């Protein structure tokens, strides 16, 4: 099969590499346009583009997915199948173009956690399991018929960064399995399951900076899940001496704190913990505004509290 791959970040590169390693014919990739980033406004190329260029694969970077020029270029590739991993929403004229359709890899067990940030929201909500799903695209986002799923059990301690890497690799394997099944015609698609009575549909909207602001009146387990669900980016944060303190990692204990929520205790050496209503959050990996990220021992050596 002639395959066009669509994706942008590092998460998608693992899938693209797995398809190529499996012998799939990737005739082109479609990825985000280059854009300036950082203080120097240096031109930033997507991870997928960098991989494609290094491996001699044709690259398309449309500003608009409905532009006649792009649609003409896409049609000329004569793809049998399009594969989407961590890209943007496709118009119907694009996803309906190949004879065998367009498939998507999503980092959750659909229909749960449809949306832009499933990896983060699964952890923020303290779920016990998650996984990856492959499905055919249709009009409503993340609602198409399911091809394959694979579950993983969560430890209750991993950060979003750690879960990202687990699902990135798990998803790459599942995508190869899916493409090979479509190629052979040995697959069954089925509608996403209907929620049972009492089962709640969880969503995974785009993350906002406001989401990261810690409310110390919340239970400490909920705060802990927010911290790991937003680590390493965009990061949960609080204020300390009038400055923003980003928290990348922490531990929690449920106990009678004895001080008001948001207050803190420290030995000024190795321990620094904020109080919640039902315990403490002991921070272990932080970054104070204007400083570099550091472990708690380094932090306490350089700050007066």
PDB file of C-alpha atoms in Angstrom:
ATOM      1  CA  UNK A   1       0.000   0.000   0.000  1.00  0.00           C
ATOM      2  CA  UNK A   2       1.011   3.569  -0.689  1.00  0.00           C
ATOM      3  CA  UNK A   3       0.754   5.406   2.641  1.00  0.00           C
ATOM      4  CA  UNK A   4       0.746   9.116   3.475  1.00  0.00           C
ATOM      5  CA  UNK A   5       1.695   9.764   7.110  1.00  0.00           C
ATOM      6  CA  UNK A   6       0.396  12.839   8.954  1.00  0.00           C
ATOM      7  CA  UNK A   7       1.902  13.951  12.259  1.00  0.00           C
ATOM      8  CA  UNK A   8       3.971  16.625  13.976  1.00  0.00           C
ATOM      9  CA  UNK A   9       5.568  15.953  17.421  1.00  0.00           C
ATOM     10  CA  UNK A  10       8.034  13.368  18.717  1.00  0.00           C
ATOM     11  CA  UNK A  11       5.130  11.094  19.715  1.00  0.00           C
ATOM     12  CA  UNK A  12       4.408  10.617  15.991  1.00  0.00           C
ATOM     13  CA  UNK A  13       8.029   9.900  15.039  1.00  0.00           C
ATOM     14  CA  UNK A  14       8.039   6.539  16.853  1.00  0.00           C
ATOM     15  CA  UNK A  15       5.036   5.436  14.779  1.00  0.00           C
ATOM     16  CA  UNK A  16       6.564   6.661  11.510  1.00  0.00           C
ATOM     17  CA  UNK A  17       9.826   4.876  12.290  1.00  0.00           C
ATOM     18  CA  UNK A  18       7.989   1.650  13.204  1.00  0.00           C
ATOM     19  CA  UNK A  19       6.056   1.691   9.912  1.00  0.00           C
ATOM     20  CA  UNK A  20       9.232   2.194   7.892  1.00  0.00           C
ATOM     21  CA  UNK A  21      11.054  -0.520   9.853  1.00  0.00           C
ATOM     22  CA  UNK A  22       8.114  -2.853   9.136  1.00  0.00           C
ATOM     23  CA  UNK A  23       8.583  -2.284   5.402  1.00  0.00           C
ATOM     24  CA  UNK A  24       5.596  -0.007   4.781  1.00  0.00           C
ATOM     25  CA  UNK A  25       5.710   2.285   1.734  1.00  0.00           C
ATOM     26  CA  UNK A  26       5.544   5.835   3.116  1.00  0.00           C
ATOM     27  CA  UNK A  27       5.257   8.018   0.003  1.00  0.00           C
ATOM     28  CA  UNK A  28       5.110  11.335   1.907  1.00  0.00           C
ATOM     29  CA  UNK A  29       4.566  12.944   5.276  1.00  0.00           C
ATOM     30  CA  UNK A  30       2.279  15.875   6.009  1.00  0.00           C
ATOM     31  CA  UNK A  31       3.352  17.969   8.984  1.00  0.00           C
ATOM     32  CA  UNK A  32       3.069  21.448  10.505  1.00  0.00           C
ATOM     33  CA  UNK A  33       4.714  24.418   8.763  1.00  0.00           C
ATOM     34  CA  UNK A  34       8.051  25.616  10.134  1.00  0.00           C
ATOM     35  CA  UNK A  35       7.691  28.404  12.688  1.00  0.00           C
ATOM     36  CA  UNK A  36      10.007  30.685  14.679  1.00  0.00           C
ATOM     37  CA  UNK A  37      10.425  29.730  18.335  1.00  0.00           C
ATOM     38  CA  UNK A  38      12.370  30.830  21.397  1.00  0.00           C
ATOM     39  CA  UNK A  39      14.092  34.106  22.185  1.00  0.00           C
ATOM     40  CA  UNK A  40      16.102  34.164  18.985  1.00  0.00           C
ATOM     41  CA  UNK A  41      13.023  33.294  16.906  1.00  0.00           C
ATOM     42  CA  UNK A  42      15.028  30.524  15.287  1.00  0.00           C
ATOM     43  CA  UNK A  43      13.035  28.575  12.700  1.00  0.00           C
ATOM     44  CA  UNK A  44      11.740  25.380  14.307  1.00  0.00           C
ATOM     45  CA  UNK A  45      11.013  22.283  12.212  1.00  0.00           C
ATOM     46  CA  UNK A  46       8.643  19.617  13.519  1.00  0.00           C
ATOM     47  CA  UNK A  47      10.102  16.352  14.794  1.00  0.00           C
ATOM     48  CA  UNK A  48       8.302  14.493  11.991  1.00  0.00           C
ATOM     49  CA  UNK A  49       9.806  16.766   9.341  1.00  0.00           C
ATOM     50  CA  UNK A  50      13.312  16.308  10.743  1.00  0.00           C
ATOM     51  CA  UNK A  51      12.898  12.527  10.669  1.00  0.00           C
ATOM     52  CA  UNK A  52      11.425  12.559   7.146  1.00  0.00           C
ATOM     53  CA  UNK A  53      14.214  14.745   5.724  1.00  0.00           C
ATOM     54  CA  UNK A  54      16.867  12.531   7.357  1.00  0.00           C
ATOM     55  CA  UNK A  55      15.253   9.494   5.733  1.00  0.00           C
ATOM     56  CA  UNK A  56      14.618  10.953   2.284  1.00  0.00           C
ATOM     57  CA  UNK A  57      10.820  11.079   2.545  1.00  0.00           C
ATOM     58  CA  UNK A  58       8.822  13.740   0.692  1.00  0.00           C
ATOM     59  CA  UNK A  59       7.446  16.444   3.037  1.00  0.00           C
ATOM     60  CA  UNK A  60       4.287  18.546   2.635  1.00  0.00           C
ATOM     61  CA  UNK A  61       3.660  21.453   5.052  1.00  0.00           C
ATOM     62  CA  UNK A  62       0.334  23.078   4.181  1.00  0.00           C
ATOM     63  CA  UNK A  63      -0.821  26.196   6.029  1.00  0.00           C
ATOM     64  CA  UNK A  64      -4.403  25.322   5.124  1.00  0.00           C
ATOM     65  CA  UNK A  65      -5.590  21.757   4.637  1.00  0.00           C
ATOM     66  CA  UNK A  66      -8.356  22.840   2.250  1.00  0.00           C
ATOM     67  CA  UNK A  67      -6.109  24.858  -0.066  1.00  0.00           C
ATOM     68  CA  UNK A  68      -6.450  23.735  -3.716  1.00  0.00           C
ATOM     69  CA  UNK A  69      -2.658  23.493  -4.076  1.00  0.00           C
ATOM     70  CA  UNK A  70      -2.342  21.077  -1.131  1.00  0.00           C
ATOM     71  CA  UNK A  71      -5.338  18.963  -2.196  1.00  0.00           C
ATOM     72  CA  UNK A  72      -3.804  18.664  -5.656  1.00  0.00           C
ATOM     73  CA  UNK A  73      -0.440  17.591  -4.207  1.00  0.00           C
ATOM     74  CA  UNK A  74      -2.152  15.068  -1.923  1.00  0.00           C
ATOM     75  CA  UNK A  75      -4.240  13.563  -4.716  1.00  0.00           C
ATOM     76  CA  UNK A  76      -1.134  13.222  -6.905  1.00  0.00           C
ATOM     77  CA  UNK A  77       0.432  10.921  -4.286  1.00  0.00           C
ATOM     78  CA  UNK A  78      -2.289   8.328  -5.012  1.00  0.00           C
ATOM     79  CA  UNK A  79      -2.264   7.041  -1.436  1.00  0.00           C
ATOM     80  CA  UNK A  80      -4.178   3.849  -0.627  1.00  0.00           C
ATOM     81  CA  UNK A  81      -4.220   4.754   3.075  1.00  0.00           C
ATOM     82  CA  UNK A  82      -3.528   7.786   5.243  1.00  0.00           C
ATOM     83  CA  UNK A  83      -2.195   7.405   8.782  1.00  0.00           C
ATOM     84  CA  UNK A  84      -2.637  10.184  11.351  1.00  0.00           C
ATOM     85  CA  UNK A  85      -0.706  10.421  14.642  1.00  0.00           C
ATOM     86  CA  UNK A  86      -0.812  13.619  16.742  1.00  0.00           C
ATOM     87  CA  UNK A  87      -1.793  15.965  13.942  1.00  0.00           C
ATOM     88  CA  UNK A  88      -4.630  18.459  13.579  1.00  0.00           C
ATOM     89  CA  UNK A  89      -8.267  17.909  12.717  1.00  0.00           C
ATOM     90  CA  UNK A  90      -8.670  16.923   9.066  1.00  0.00           C
ATOM     91  CA  UNK A  91     -11.421  18.178   6.764  1.00  0.00           C
ATOM     92  CA  UNK A  92     -13.570  15.508   5.128  1.00  0.00           C
ATOM     93  CA  UNK A  93     -12.087  16.222   1.702  1.00  0.00           C
ATOM     94  CA  UNK A  94      -8.697  15.091   3.070  1.00  0.00           C
ATOM     95  CA  UNK A  95      -9.563  12.059   5.226  1.00  0.00           C
ATOM     96  CA  UNK A  96     -11.944  10.622   2.639  1.00  0.00           C
ATOM     97  CA  UNK A  97      -9.434  10.790  -0.218  1.00  0.00           C
ATOM     98  CA  UNK A  98      -7.685   7.352  -0.044  1.00  0.00           C
ATOM     99  CA  UNK A  99      -9.534   4.231  -1.189  1.00  0.00           C
ATOM    100  CA  UNK A 100      -8.857   2.448   2.106  1.00  0.00           C
ATOM    101  CA  UNK A 101      -9.614   5.523   4.217  1.00  0.00           C
ATOM    102  CA  UNK A 102      -7.671   7.308   6.949  1.00  0.00           C
ATOM    103  CA  UNK A 103      -6.761   5.807  10.303  1.00  0.00           C
ATOM    104  CA  UNK A 104      -5.768   7.561  13.504  1.00  0.00           C
ATOM    105  CA  UNK A 105      -3.764   6.475  16.544  1.00  0.00           C
ATOM    106  CA  UNK A 106      -5.150   7.963  19.766  1.00  0.00           C
ATOM    107  CA  UNK A 107      -3.466   7.794  23.171  1.00  0.00           C
ATOM    108  CA  UNK A 108      -6.472   6.624  25.197  1.00  0.00           C
ATOM    109  CA  UNK A 109      -9.054   3.859  25.314  1.00  0.00           C
ATOM    110  CA  UNK A 110     -11.800   5.430  23.219  1.00  0.00           C
ATOM    111  CA  UNK A 111     -14.473   6.647  23.705  1.00  0.00           C
ATOM    112  CA  UNK A 112     -12.845   7.860  26.937  1.00  0.00           C
ATOM    113  CA  UNK A 113     -10.577  10.905  26.760  1.00  0.00           C
ATOM    114  CA  UNK A 114     -11.351  12.182  23.299  1.00  0.00           C
ATOM    115  CA  UNK A 115      -9.486  15.420  22.671  1.00  0.00           C
ATOM    116  CA  UNK A 116      -6.075  17.048  22.538  1.00  0.00           C
ATOM    117  CA  UNK A 117      -4.491  15.959  25.843  1.00  0.00           C
ATOM    118  CA  UNK A 118      -5.527  12.405  26.806  1.00  0.00           C
ATOM    119  CA  UNK A 119      -2.195  11.490  28.422  1.00  0.00           C
ATOM    120  CA  UNK A 120      -2.414  14.415  30.851  1.00  0.00           C
ATOM    121  CA  UNK A 121      -6.087  14.082  31.751  1.00  0.00           C
ATOM    122  CA  UNK A 122      -5.866  10.352  32.462  1.00  0.00           C
ATOM    123  CA  UNK A 123      -3.317  11.157  35.197  1.00  0.00           C
ATOM    124  CA  UNK A 124      -5.029  14.313  36.452  1.00  0.00           C
ATOM    125  CA  UNK A 125      -8.164  12.225  36.996  1.00  0.00           C
ATOM    126  CA  UNK A 126      -6.252   9.444  38.760  1.00  0.00           C
ATOM    127  CA  UNK A 127      -7.231   6.655  36.363  1.00  0.00           C
ATOM    128  CA  UNK A 128      -6.008   3.100  36.991  1.00  0.00           C
ATOM    129  CA  UNK A 129      -5.585   2.152  33.317  1.00  0.00           C
ATOM    130  CA  UNK A 130      -5.303   3.684  29.877  1.00  0.00           C
ATOM    131  CA  UNK A 131      -4.010   2.577  26.494  1.00  0.00           C
ATOM    132  CA  UNK A 132      -3.956   3.263  22.774  1.00  0.00           C
ATOM    133  CA  UNK A 133      -6.628   2.929  20.101  1.00  0.00           C
ATOM    134  CA  UNK A 134      -6.550   2.823  16.304  1.00  0.00           C
ATOM    135  CA  UNK A 135      -9.699   3.813  14.436  1.00  0.00           C
ATOM    136  CA  UNK A 136     -11.034   5.070  11.110  1.00  0.00           C
ATOM    137  CA  UNK A 137     -11.610   8.805  10.905  1.00  0.00           C
ATOM    138  CA  UNK A 138     -15.078  10.240  10.393  1.00  0.00           C
ATOM    139  CA  UNK A 139     -16.669  13.694  10.810  1.00  0.00           C
ATOM    140  CA  UNK A 140     -16.881  14.029  14.613  1.00  0.00           C
ATOM    141  CA  UNK A 141     -13.454  14.134  16.246  1.00  0.00           C
ATOM    142  CA  UNK A 142     -12.201  10.859  17.796  1.00  0.00           C
ATOM    143  CA  UNK A 143     -15.523   9.071  17.177  1.00  0.00           C
ATOM    144  CA  UNK A 144     -14.726   6.695  14.287  1.00  0.00           C
ATOM    145  CA  UNK A 145     -15.062   2.915  14.274  1.00  0.00           C
ATOM    146  CA  UNK A 146     -12.381   1.167  16.333  1.00  0.00           C
ATOM    147  CA  UNK A 147      -9.885  -1.241  14.800  1.00  0.00           C
ATOM    148  CA  UNK A 148      -7.578  -2.260  17.675  1.00  0.00           C
ATOM    149  CA  UNK A 149      -6.905  -1.264  21.289  1.00  0.00           C
ATOM    150  CA  UNK A 150      -4.190  -2.125  23.755  1.00  0.00           C
ATOM    151  CA  UNK A 151      -4.442  -1.440  27.495  1.00  0.00           C
ATOM    152  CA  UNK A 152      -1.766  -0.612  30.033  1.00  0.00           C
ATOM    153  CA  UNK A 153      -2.045  -0.520  33.823  1.00  0.00           C
ATOM    154  CA  UNK A 154      -1.031   2.704  35.553  1.00  0.00           C
ATOM    155  CA  UNK A 155       1.097   2.772  38.707  1.00  0.00           C
ATOM    156  CA  UNK A 156      -0.472   5.899  40.194  1.00  0.00           C
ATOM    157  CA  UNK A 157       2.976   7.520  40.300  1.00  0.00           C
ATOM    158  CA  UNK A 158       4.070   8.122  36.693  1.00  0.00           C
ATOM    159  CA  UNK A 159       4.284  11.631  35.249  1.00  0.00           C
ATOM    160  CA  UNK A 160       2.772  12.679  31.940  1.00  0.00           C
ATOM    161  CA  UNK A 161       6.262  12.626  30.426  1.00  0.00           C
ATOM    162  CA  UNK A 162       6.821   9.025  31.485  1.00  0.00           C
ATOM    163  CA  UNK A 163       3.374   7.927  30.309  1.00  0.00           C
ATOM    164  CA  UNK A 164       3.926   9.743  27.000  1.00  0.00           C
ATOM    165  CA  UNK A 165       6.955   7.551  26.284  1.00  0.00           C
ATOM    166  CA  UNK A 166       5.172   4.330  27.268  1.00  0.00           C
ATOM    167  CA  UNK A 167       2.181   5.078  25.050  1.00  0.00           C
ATOM    168  CA  UNK A 168       4.366   6.376  22.212  1.00  0.00           C
ATOM    169  CA  UNK A 169       6.106   3.007  21.942  1.00  0.00           C
ATOM    170  CA  UNK A 170       2.976   0.946  22.623  1.00  0.00           C
ATOM    171  CA  UNK A 171       1.090   2.938  19.992  1.00  0.00           C
ATOM    172  CA  UNK A 172       3.784   2.494  17.366  1.00  0.00           C
ATOM    173  CA  UNK A 173       3.480  -1.284  17.659  1.00  0.00           C
ATOM    174  CA  UNK A 174      -0.308  -1.165  17.539  1.00  0.00           C
ATOM    175  CA  UNK A 175      -0.216   1.045  14.448  1.00  0.00           C
ATOM    176  CA  UNK A 176       1.994  -1.422  12.555  1.00  0.00           C
ATOM    177  CA  UNK A 177      -0.415  -4.220  13.521  1.00  0.00           C
ATOM    178  CA  UNK A 178      -3.323  -2.106  12.244  1.00  0.00           C
ATOM    179  CA  UNK A 179      -1.712  -1.206   8.911  1.00  0.00           C
ATOM    180  CA  UNK A 180      -0.730  -4.830   8.251  1.00  0.00           C
ATOM    181  CA  UNK A 181      -4.305  -5.940   9.034  1.00  0.00           C
ATOM    182  CA  UNK A 182      -5.750  -3.395   6.596  1.00  0.00           C
ATOM    183  CA  UNK A 183      -3.234  -4.435   3.958  1.00  0.00           C
ATOM    184  CA  UNK A 184      -4.255  -8.101   4.289  1.00  0.00           C
ATOM    185  CA  UNK A 185      -7.959  -7.320   4.648  1.00  0.00           C
ATOM    186  CA  UNK A 186      -8.066  -9.250   7.942  1.00  0.00           C
ATOM    187  CA  UNK A 187      -9.656  -6.831  10.330  1.00  0.00           C
ATOM    188  CA  UNK A 188     -12.996  -6.005  11.907  1.00  0.00           C
ATOM    189  CA  UNK A 189     -14.031  -2.475  12.738  1.00  0.00           C
ATOM    190  CA  UNK A 190     -16.644  -1.858  15.392  1.00  0.00           C
ATOM    191  CA  UNK A 191     -18.388   1.211  16.822  1.00  0.00           C
ATOM    192  CA  UNK A 192     -16.980   2.729  20.001  1.00  0.00           C
ATOM    193  CA  UNK A 193     -18.738   1.123  22.952  1.00  0.00           C
ATOM    194  CA  UNK A 194     -21.806   2.708  24.456  1.00  0.00           C
ATOM    195  CA  UNK A 195     -21.407   3.895  28.032  1.00  0.00           C
ATOM    196  CA  UNK A 196     -23.194   1.778  30.624  1.00  0.00           C
ATOM    197  CA  UNK A 197     -25.447   3.218  33.321  1.00  0.00           C
ATOM    198  CA  UNK A 198     -23.332   5.139  35.805  1.00  0.00           C
ATOM    199  CA  UNK A 199     -20.319   5.269  33.463  1.00  0.00           C
ATOM    200  CA  UNK A 200     -19.196   8.832  32.801  1.00  0.00           C
ATOM    201  CA  UNK A 201     -17.640  10.031  29.562  1.00  0.00           C
ATOM    202  CA  UNK A 202     -14.333  11.775  30.314  1.00  0.00           C
ATOM    203  CA  UNK A 203     -12.899  14.404  27.980  1.00  0.00           C
ATOM    204  CA  UNK A 204      -9.339  15.564  27.276  1.00  0.00           C
ATOM    205  CA  UNK A 205      -9.476  19.236  26.261  1.00  0.00           C
ATOM    206  CA  UNK A 206      -6.429  21.314  25.440  1.00  0.00           C
ATOM    207  CA  UNK A 207      -4.372  22.253  28.508  1.00  0.00           C
ATOM    208  CA  UNK A 208      -4.396  25.844  29.753  1.00  0.00           C
ATOM    209  CA  UNK A 209      -1.979  27.707  32.001  1.00  0.00           C
ATOM    210  CA  UNK A 210      -4.812  28.352  34.476  1.00  0.00           C
ATOM    211  CA  UNK A 211      -5.284  24.599  34.944  1.00  0.00           C
ATOM    212  CA  UNK A 212      -1.819  24.380  36.534  1.00  0.00           C
ATOM    213  CA  UNK A 213      -2.568  26.764  39.416  1.00  0.00           C
ATOM    214  CA  UNK A 214      -2.649  24.608  42.560  1.00  0.00           C
ATOM    215  CA  UNK A 215      -5.627  25.028  44.880  1.00  0.00           C
ATOM    216  CA  UNK A 216      -4.285  23.956  48.276  1.00  0.00           C
ATOM    217  CA  UNK A 217      -7.808  23.442  49.644  1.00  0.00           C
ATOM    218  CA  UNK A 218      -8.202  20.403  47.385  1.00  0.00           C
ATOM    219  CA  UNK A 219      -7.418  16.891  48.750  1.00  0.00           C
ATOM    220  CA  UNK A 220      -3.687  16.117  48.571  1.00  0.00           C
ATOM    221  CA  UNK A 221      -4.217  13.115  46.273  1.00  0.00           C
ATOM    222  CA  UNK A 222      -5.999  15.369  43.786  1.00  0.00           C
ATOM    223  CA  UNK A 223      -3.136  17.903  43.974  1.00  0.00           C
ATOM    224  CA  UNK A 224      -0.570  15.122  43.544  1.00  0.00           C
ATOM    225  CA  UNK A 225      -2.382  13.853  40.437  1.00  0.00           C
ATOM    226  CA  UNK A 226      -2.464  17.367  38.985  1.00  0.00           C
ATOM    227  CA  UNK A 227       1.303  17.748  39.523  1.00  0.00           C
ATOM    228  CA  UNK A 228       2.214  14.490  37.781  1.00  0.00           C
ATOM    229  CA  UNK A 229      -0.410  15.008  35.067  1.00  0.00           C
ATOM    230  CA  UNK A 230       1.178  18.329  34.072  1.00  0.00           C
ATOM    231  CA  UNK A 231       4.830  17.273  34.388  1.00  0.00           C
ATOM    232  CA  UNK A 232       7.104  18.154  32.652  1.00  0.00           C
ATOM    233  CA  UNK A 233       4.878  20.577  30.724  1.00  0.00           C
ATOM    234  CA  UNK A 234       2.968  22.856  31.135  1.00  0.00           C
ATOM    235  CA  UNK A 235       3.631  22.180  34.871  1.00  0.00           C
ATOM    236  CA  UNK A 236       1.578  22.706  38.023  1.00  0.00           C
ATOM    237  CA  UNK A 237       2.588  25.782  40.021  1.00  0.00           C
ATOM    238  CA  UNK A 238       2.044  27.841  43.148  1.00  0.00           C
ATOM    239  CA  UNK A 239       3.527  31.065  44.514  1.00  0.00           C
ATOM    240  CA  UNK A 240       6.350  31.366  47.031  1.00  0.00           C
ATOM    241  CA  UNK A 241       7.487  34.745  48.375  1.00  0.00           C
ATOM    242  CA  UNK A 242       5.643  36.437  45.505  1.00  0.00           C
ATOM    243  CA  UNK A 243       7.295  34.323  42.794  1.00  0.00           C
ATOM    244  CA  UNK A 244       5.955  31.448  40.717  1.00  0.00           C
ATOM    245  CA  UNK A 245       7.184  28.027  41.854  1.00  0.00           C
ATOM    246  CA  UNK A 246       6.779  25.255  39.278  1.00  0.00           C
ATOM    247  CA  UNK A 247       6.492  21.758  40.737  1.00  0.00           C
ATOM    248  CA  UNK A 248       7.643  18.872  38.518  1.00  0.00           C
ATOM    249  CA  UNK A 249       7.596  16.048  41.047  1.00  0.00           C
ATOM    250  CA  UNK A 250       6.287  15.485  44.556  1.00  0.00           C
ATOM    251  CA  UNK A 251       5.075  12.909  47.053  1.00  0.00           C
ATOM    252  CA  UNK A 252       1.974  13.043  49.216  1.00  0.00           C
ATOM    253  CA  UNK A 253       0.993  11.872  52.690  1.00  0.00           C
ATOM    254  CA  UNK A 254      -2.518  11.847  54.087  1.00  0.00           C
ATOM    255  CA  UNK A 255      -2.479  13.015  57.713  1.00  0.00           C
ATOM    256  CA  UNK A 256      -3.734  15.818  59.953  1.00  0.00           C
ATOM    257  CA  UNK A 257      -1.527  18.707  58.750  1.00  0.00           C
ATOM    258  CA  UNK A 258      -1.906  20.981  61.750  1.00  0.00           C
ATOM    259  CA  UNK A 259      -1.440  24.113  59.619  1.00  0.00           C
ATOM    260  CA  UNK A 260      -3.623  25.951  57.116  1.00  0.00           C
ATOM    261  CA  UNK A 261      -3.829  24.707  53.496  1.00  0.00           C
ATOM    262  CA  UNK A 262      -1.107  26.412  51.449  1.00  0.00           C
ATOM    263  CA  UNK A 263       1.201  26.832  54.426  1.00  0.00           C
ATOM    264  CA  UNK A 264       4.538  25.036  54.348  1.00  0.00           C
ATOM    265  CA  UNK A 265       7.041  23.303  56.613  1.00  0.00           C
ATOM    266  CA  UNK A 266      10.739  22.821  55.891  1.00  0.00           C
ATOM    267  CA  UNK A 267      13.934  21.700  57.606  1.00  0.00           C
ATOM    268  CA  UNK A 268      15.873  23.937  55.159  1.00  0.00           C
ATOM    269  CA  UNK A 269      17.939  20.912  54.107  1.00  0.00           C
ATOM    270  CA  UNK A 270      16.048  18.055  52.449  1.00  0.00           C
ATOM    271  CA  UNK A 271      12.337  18.517  53.226  1.00  0.00           C
ATOM    272  CA  UNK A 272       9.880  21.103  51.943  1.00  0.00           C
ATOM    273  CA  UNK A 273       6.158  20.374  52.110  1.00  0.00           C
ATOM    274  CA  UNK A 274       2.949  22.282  51.541  1.00  0.00           C
ATOM    275  CA  UNK A 275      -0.173  21.573  53.568  1.00  0.00           C
ATOM    276  CA  UNK A 276      -3.478  20.506  52.091  1.00  0.00           C
ATOM    277  CA  UNK A 277      -6.680  19.957  54.076  1.00  0.00           C
ATOM    278  CA  UNK A 278      -5.915  16.266  54.605  1.00  0.00           C
ATOM    279  CA  UNK A 279      -2.133  15.969  54.451  1.00  0.00           C
ATOM    280  CA  UNK A 280       1.052  17.234  52.847  1.00  0.00           C
ATOM    281  CA  UNK A 281       2.585  17.554  49.387  1.00  0.00           C
ATOM    282  CA  UNK A 282       6.368  17.110  49.707  1.00  0.00           C
ATOM    283  CA  UNK A 283       7.955  18.716  46.652  1.00  0.00           C
ATOM    284  CA  UNK A 284      11.071  17.024  45.262  1.00  0.00           C
ATOM    285  CA  UNK A 285      11.726  18.694  41.882  1.00  0.00           C
ATOM    286  CA  UNK A 286      11.016  22.401  41.409  1.00  0.00           C
ATOM    287  CA  UNK A 287      11.833  25.590  39.535  1.00  0.00           C
ATOM    288  CA  UNK A 288      11.498  29.027  41.098  1.00  0.00           C
ATOM    289  CA  UNK A 289      10.780  31.933  38.765  1.00  0.00           C
ATOM    290  CA  UNK A 290      14.074  33.237  37.372  1.00  0.00           C
ATOM    291  CA  UNK A 291      16.011  30.107  38.397  1.00  0.00           C
ATOM    292  CA  UNK A 292      16.812  26.753  36.802  1.00  0.00           C
ATOM    293  CA  UNK A 293      15.004  23.512  37.577  1.00  0.00           C
ATOM    294  CA  UNK A 294      16.564  21.697  40.541  1.00  0.00           C
ATOM    295  CA  UNK A 295      16.008  18.966  43.124  1.00  0.00           C
ATOM    296  CA  UNK A 296      14.801  19.983  46.552  1.00  0.00           C
ATOM    297  CA  UNK A 297      18.241  19.809  48.231  1.00  0.00           C
ATOM    298  CA  UNK A 298      19.722  22.221  45.666  1.00  0.00           C
ATOM    299  CA  UNK A 299      16.688  24.458  45.965  1.00  0.00           C
ATOM    300  CA  UNK A 300      16.850  24.700  49.770  1.00  0.00           C
ATOM    301  CA  UNK A 301      20.574  25.522  49.666  1.00  0.00           C
ATOM    302  CA  UNK A 302      19.894  28.573  47.524  1.00  0.00           C
ATOM    303  CA  UNK A 303      16.701  30.073  48.920  1.00  0.00           C
ATOM    304  CA  UNK A 304      15.739  31.813  52.164  1.00  0.00           C
ATOM    305  CA  UNK A 305      12.367  30.786  53.571  1.00  0.00           C
TER     306      UNK A 305
END
